Amino acid sequence: DGGITQSPKYLFRKEGQNVTLSCEQNLNHDAMYWYRQDPGQGLRLIYYSQIVNDFQKGDIAEGYSVSREKKESFPLTVTSAQKNPTAFYLCASSERGYSNQPQHFGDGTRLSIL
Amino acid sequence: ILNVEQSPQSLHVQEGDSTNFTCSFPSSNFYALHWYRWETAKSPEALFVMTLNGDEKKKGRISATLNTKEGYSYLYIKGSQPEDSATYLCASPNRDDKIIFGKGTRLHILP
């Protein structure tokens, strides 16, 4: 079945460490996105990519980095510069021209600080 | 309205009753309005993407309407069932082409 796979489901980070969240899709979608959810908040856009080797900052990109070397993969690195990384992270993809295309989501990764 | 807003935040409905809730969004530079259903322990699932003023879409017992001139959309659920319990999210791209999500309406169906 086509879909989006995020791994791991749970991730623990020590302060000062960088961690990378994986997102893979086999839907042949051009566009991919990373969102963060905090309690009582909506989904907030971290980074998005409309095409391979290109990506743009979302509303809360500080302390995060991404790469898009392959169409099916869009990993998110949470760097030590992100002061409050504990959150639930969702990856999504859509066909290009995303404003009128539905987004398809992974199951998410919950990141906690030890 | 600068953000996408949803109301109510939470809703309890008796099984079999019908219900509806609201999404408000910026009416200027409108591109599209998305509705998603997010069940516990699952990933959000797209319900509708609406682009035209006056549009109405239906999927089983769930339907949605769109008013782009005044900046709101309603989601209706007819004859609520336990499986309708979920958080319903709406989202709309803004003028920078960044999609903005509301905080969601959490629907609880009471047996």
Short mmCIF file of C-alpha atoms in Angstrom, two decimals:
data_model
loop_
_atom_site.label_atom_id
_atom_site.label_comp_id
_atom_site.label_asym_id
_atom_site.label_seq_id
_atom_site.Cartn_x
_atom_site.Cartn_y
_atom_site.Cartn_z
CA ASP A 1 0.00 0.00 0.00
CA GLY A 2 1.18 3.54 -0.72
CA GLY A 3 1.76 5.77 2.22
CA ILE A 4 4.08 7.78 4.43
CA THR A 5 6.36 6.16 6.98
CA GLN A 6 7.79 8.08 9.87
CA SER A 7 10.37 6.65 12.20
CA PRO A 8 10.95 6.26 15.00
CA LYS A 9 7.57 6.55 16.71
CA TYR A 10 9.19 7.75 19.94
CA LEU A 11 12.54 9.51 20.25
CA PHE A 12 14.46 10.74 23.23
CA ARG A 13 17.16 13.37 23.04
CA LYS A 14 19.72 14.53 25.49
CA GLU A 15 20.24 18.25 25.71
CA GLY A 16 22.87 19.45 23.24
CA GLN A 17 22.29 16.59 20.82
CA ASN A 18 21.06 16.74 17.27
CA VAL A 19 18.48 14.13 16.27
CA THR A 20 17.07 13.23 12.87
CA LEU A 21 13.48 12.20 12.22
CA SER A 22 12.88 10.06 9.17
CA CYS A 23 10.05 10.50 6.66
CA GLU A 24 9.65 8.31 3.59
CA GLN A 25 6.78 8.26 1.08
CA ASN A 26 5.98 5.92 -1.81
CA LEU A 27 3.06 7.97 -3.18
CA ASN A 28 5.24 9.56 -5.86
CA HIS A 29 4.36 12.99 -4.45
CA ASP A 30 6.50 15.98 -5.31
CA ALA A 31 5.73 18.01 -2.19
CA MET A 32 6.60 17.08 1.39
CA TYR A 33 6.12 18.93 4.70
CA TRP A 34 7.08 18.85 8.34
CA TYR A 35 4.70 20.02 11.06
CA ARG A 36 5.01 20.36 14.78
CA GLN A 37 2.12 20.00 17.25
CA ASP A 38 2.21 21.21 20.83
CA PRO A 39 -0.62 20.68 23.35
CA GLY A 40 -3.52 23.03 22.64
CA GLN A 41 -1.96 24.20 19.39
CA GLY A 42 -2.73 23.54 15.76
CA LEU A 43 -0.20 22.04 13.38
CA ARG A 44 2.58 24.53 12.66
CA LEU A 45 4.69 24.30 9.51
CA ILE A 46 8.43 23.84 10.04
CA TYR A 47 9.75 23.25 6.51
CA TYR A 48 8.32 22.22 3.18
CA SER A 49 9.71 21.06 -0.14
CA GLN A 50 7.96 21.27 -3.50
CA ILE A 51 10.63 19.45 -5.46
CA VAL A 52 13.85 17.50 -5.01
CA ASN A 53 16.86 19.58 -3.95
CA ASP A 54 14.67 22.53 -2.96
CA PHE A 55 12.94 23.45 0.30
CA GLN A 56 11.52 26.51 2.07
CA LYS A 57 11.19 27.59 5.67
CA GLY A 58 7.81 27.46 7.30
CA ASP A 59 6.68 29.54 10.26
CA ILE A 60 8.91 27.93 12.90
CA ALA A 61 12.08 26.83 11.07
CA GLU A 62 14.57 28.10 13.65
CA GLY A 63 16.53 25.24 15.21
CA TYR A 64 15.58 22.77 12.48
CA SER A 65 17.18 21.67 9.22
CA VAL A 66 16.03 19.47 6.34
CA SER A 67 17.32 17.92 3.14
CA ARG A 68 15.56 16.66 0.04
CA GLU A 69 18.05 14.59 -1.91
CA LYS A 70 15.48 12.04 -3.05
CA LYS A 71 11.84 12.46 -4.00
CA GLU A 72 10.68 9.88 -1.50
CA SER A 73 12.66 11.11 1.51
CA PHE A 74 12.50 14.32 3.60
CA PRO A 75 14.39 13.91 6.89
CA LEU A 76 14.13 16.56 9.61
CA THR A 77 17.04 17.30 11.94
CA VAL A 78 16.24 18.87 15.28
CA THR A 79 19.42 20.69 16.24
CA SER A 80 20.71 21.71 19.63
CA ALA A 81 19.71 25.27 18.70
CA GLN A 82 16.04 24.30 19.08
CA LYS A 83 15.45 25.24 22.70
CA ASN A 84 12.09 23.56 23.16
CA PRO A 85 12.09 20.47 20.95
CA THR A 86 9.65 18.36 22.97
CA ALA A 87 6.64 17.97 20.68
CA PHE A 88 4.81 15.71 18.29
CA TYR A 89 6.16 15.89 14.72
CA LEU A 90 4.10 15.03 11.64
CA CYS A 91 5.35 14.57 8.11
CA ALA A 92 3.03 14.96 5.12
CA SER A 93 3.13 14.85 1.36
CA SER A 94 0.93 16.01 -1.49
CA GLU A 95 0.92 16.32 -5.23
CA ARG A 96 2.59 19.50 -6.43
CA GLY A 97 0.58 22.70 -6.21
CA TYR A 98 -0.38 21.86 -2.69
CA SER A 99 -2.93 24.56 -1.94
CA ASN A 100 -5.72 22.60 -3.62
CA GLN A 101 -4.30 19.11 -3.10
CA PRO A 102 -5.03 17.12 0.05
CA GLN A 103 -2.14 16.30 2.32
CA HIS A 104 -1.31 12.72 3.29
CA PHE A 105 0.17 12.30 6.74
CA GLY A 106 2.45 9.85 8.49
CA ASP A 107 1.77 8.51 11.99
CA GLY A 108 4.12 10.99 13.64
CA THR A 109 7.18 10.97 15.90
CA ARG A 110 7.00 12.06 19.52
CA LEU A 111 10.25 13.67 20.63
CA SER A 112 11.11 14.10 24.29
CA ILE A 113 14.10 15.58 26.08
CA LEU A 114 15.86 13.49 28.71
CA ILE B 1 -9.17 37.26 10.59
CA LEU B 2 -5.44 36.63 10.38
CA ASN B 3 -5.50 32.99 11.35
CA VAL B 4 -7.61 29.93 10.76
CA GLU B 5 -9.98 29.57 13.70
CA GLN B 6 -12.24 26.68 14.64
CA SER B 7 -15.16 26.52 17.00
CA PRO B 8 -16.10 25.01 19.26
CA GLN B 9 -12.84 23.66 20.65
CA SER B 10 -14.63 20.58 21.99
CA LEU B 11 -18.05 19.08 21.45
CA HIS B 12 -20.00 16.22 23.03
CA VAL B 13 -22.81 14.78 20.95
CA GLN B 14 -25.23 11.97 21.66
CA GLU B 15 -25.02 9.01 19.31
CA GLY B 16 -27.58 9.43 16.55
CA ASP B 17 -27.73 13.22 16.81
CA SER B 18 -26.49 15.49 14.05
CA THR B 19 -23.93 18.19 14.65
CA ASN B 20 -21.90 20.87 12.95
CA PHE B 21 -18.90 23.05 13.63
CA THR B 22 -17.19 26.04 12.08
CA CYS B 23 -13.94 27.01 10.46
CA SER B 24 -13.18 30.71 9.89
CA PHE B 25 -10.37 31.78 7.60
CA PRO B 26 -9.03 34.94 5.91
CA SER B 27 -11.38 35.76 3.03
CA SER B 28 -8.80 37.81 1.14
CA ASN B 29 -6.41 35.95 -1.18
CA PHE B 30 -8.35 32.73 -0.72
CA TYR B 31 -6.95 29.63 -2.42
CA ALA B 32 -8.50 26.58 -0.82
CA LEU B 33 -9.99 25.18 2.37
CA HIS B 34 -9.07 21.73 3.63
CA TRP B 35 -10.89 19.54 6.18
CA TYR B 36 -9.16 16.63 7.91
CA ARG B 37 -10.28 14.03 10.43
CA TRP B 38 -7.72 12.95 13.03
CA GLU B 39 -8.62 9.88 15.06
CA THR B 40 -6.67 8.97 18.16
CA ALA B 41 -3.55 6.88 17.42
CA LYS B 42 -3.99 7.40 13.69
CA SER B 43 -2.71 9.95 11.20
CA PRO B 44 -4.88 12.83 9.93
CA GLU B 45 -7.02 11.87 6.96
CA ALA B 46 -8.21 14.29 4.31
CA LEU B 47 -11.99 14.69 4.11
CA PHE B 48 -12.46 17.55 1.66
CA VAL B 49 -10.58 20.18 -0.30
CA MET B 50 -12.83 23.02 -1.36
CA THR B 51 -11.99 25.91 -3.63
CA LEU B 52 -15.20 27.49 -4.98
CA ASN B 53 -17.52 29.86 -3.14
CA GLY B 54 -20.81 28.13 -2.44
CA ASP B 55 -19.27 24.71 -2.91
CA GLU B 56 -20.75 21.83 -0.97
CA LYS B 57 -19.09 18.44 -0.67
CA LYS B 58 -20.36 15.20 0.82
CA LYS B 59 -18.76 11.97 1.95
CA GLY B 60 -21.23 9.53 3.47
CA ARG B 61 -22.80 11.21 6.51
CA ILE B 62 -20.31 14.08 6.49
CA SER B 63 -20.73 17.21 4.39
CA ALA B 64 -19.10 20.62 4.20
CA THR B 65 -20.02 24.02 2.84
CA LEU B 66 -17.83 26.94 1.87
CA ASN B 67 -18.40 30.72 1.90
CA THR B 68 -15.25 32.42 0.62
CA LYS B 69 -16.74 35.93 0.66
CA GLU B 70 -17.31 35.91 4.40
CA GLY B 71 -14.53 33.46 5.21
CA TYR B 72 -16.17 30.44 6.80
CA SER B 73 -16.84 26.77 6.24
CA TYR B 74 -19.19 24.45 8.12
CA LEU B 75 -18.69 20.74 8.60
CA TYR B 76 -21.87 18.73 9.22
CA ILE B 77 -22.18 15.20 10.55
CA LYS B 78 -25.57 13.56 10.23
CA GLY B 79 -26.60 10.82 12.67
CA SER B 80 -23.35 10.73 14.66
CA GLN B 81 -21.78 7.33 15.27
CA PRO B 82 -19.02 6.31 17.73
CA GLU B 83 -16.52 6.10 14.87
CA ASP B 84 -17.02 9.83 14.24
CA SER B 85 -15.17 10.60 17.48
CA ALA B 86 -12.05 12.44 16.36
CA THR B 87 -10.44 15.85 16.07
CA TYR B 88 -11.54 17.70 12.95
CA LEU B 89 -8.97 20.09 11.50
CA CYS B 90 -9.43 22.73 8.88
CA ALA B 91 -6.60 24.44 7.03
CA SER B 92 -6.14 27.16 4.44
CA PRO B 93 -3.10 28.41 2.53
CA ASN B 94 -2.24 32.05 3.17
CA ARG B 95 -0.82 34.61 0.72
CA ASP B 96 2.69 33.22 1.22
CA ASP B 97 1.47 29.77 0.11
CA LYS B 98 1.98 28.39 3.59
CA ILE B 99 -0.89 26.24 4.74
CA ILE B 100 -2.29 27.34 8.11
CA PHE B 101 -4.13 24.88 10.33
CA GLY B 102 -6.75 25.65 12.92
CA LYS B 103 -6.47 24.14 16.40
CA GLY B 104 -9.23 21.68 15.66
CA THR B 105 -12.63 20.72 17.04
CA ARG B 106 -12.49 17.66 19.25
CA LEU B 107 -15.72 15.66 18.81
CA HIS B 108 -16.83 13.09 21.38
CA ILE B 109 -19.78 10.84 20.56
CA LEU B 110 -21.65 9.70 23.66
CA PRO B 111 -23.27 6.22 23.58
#
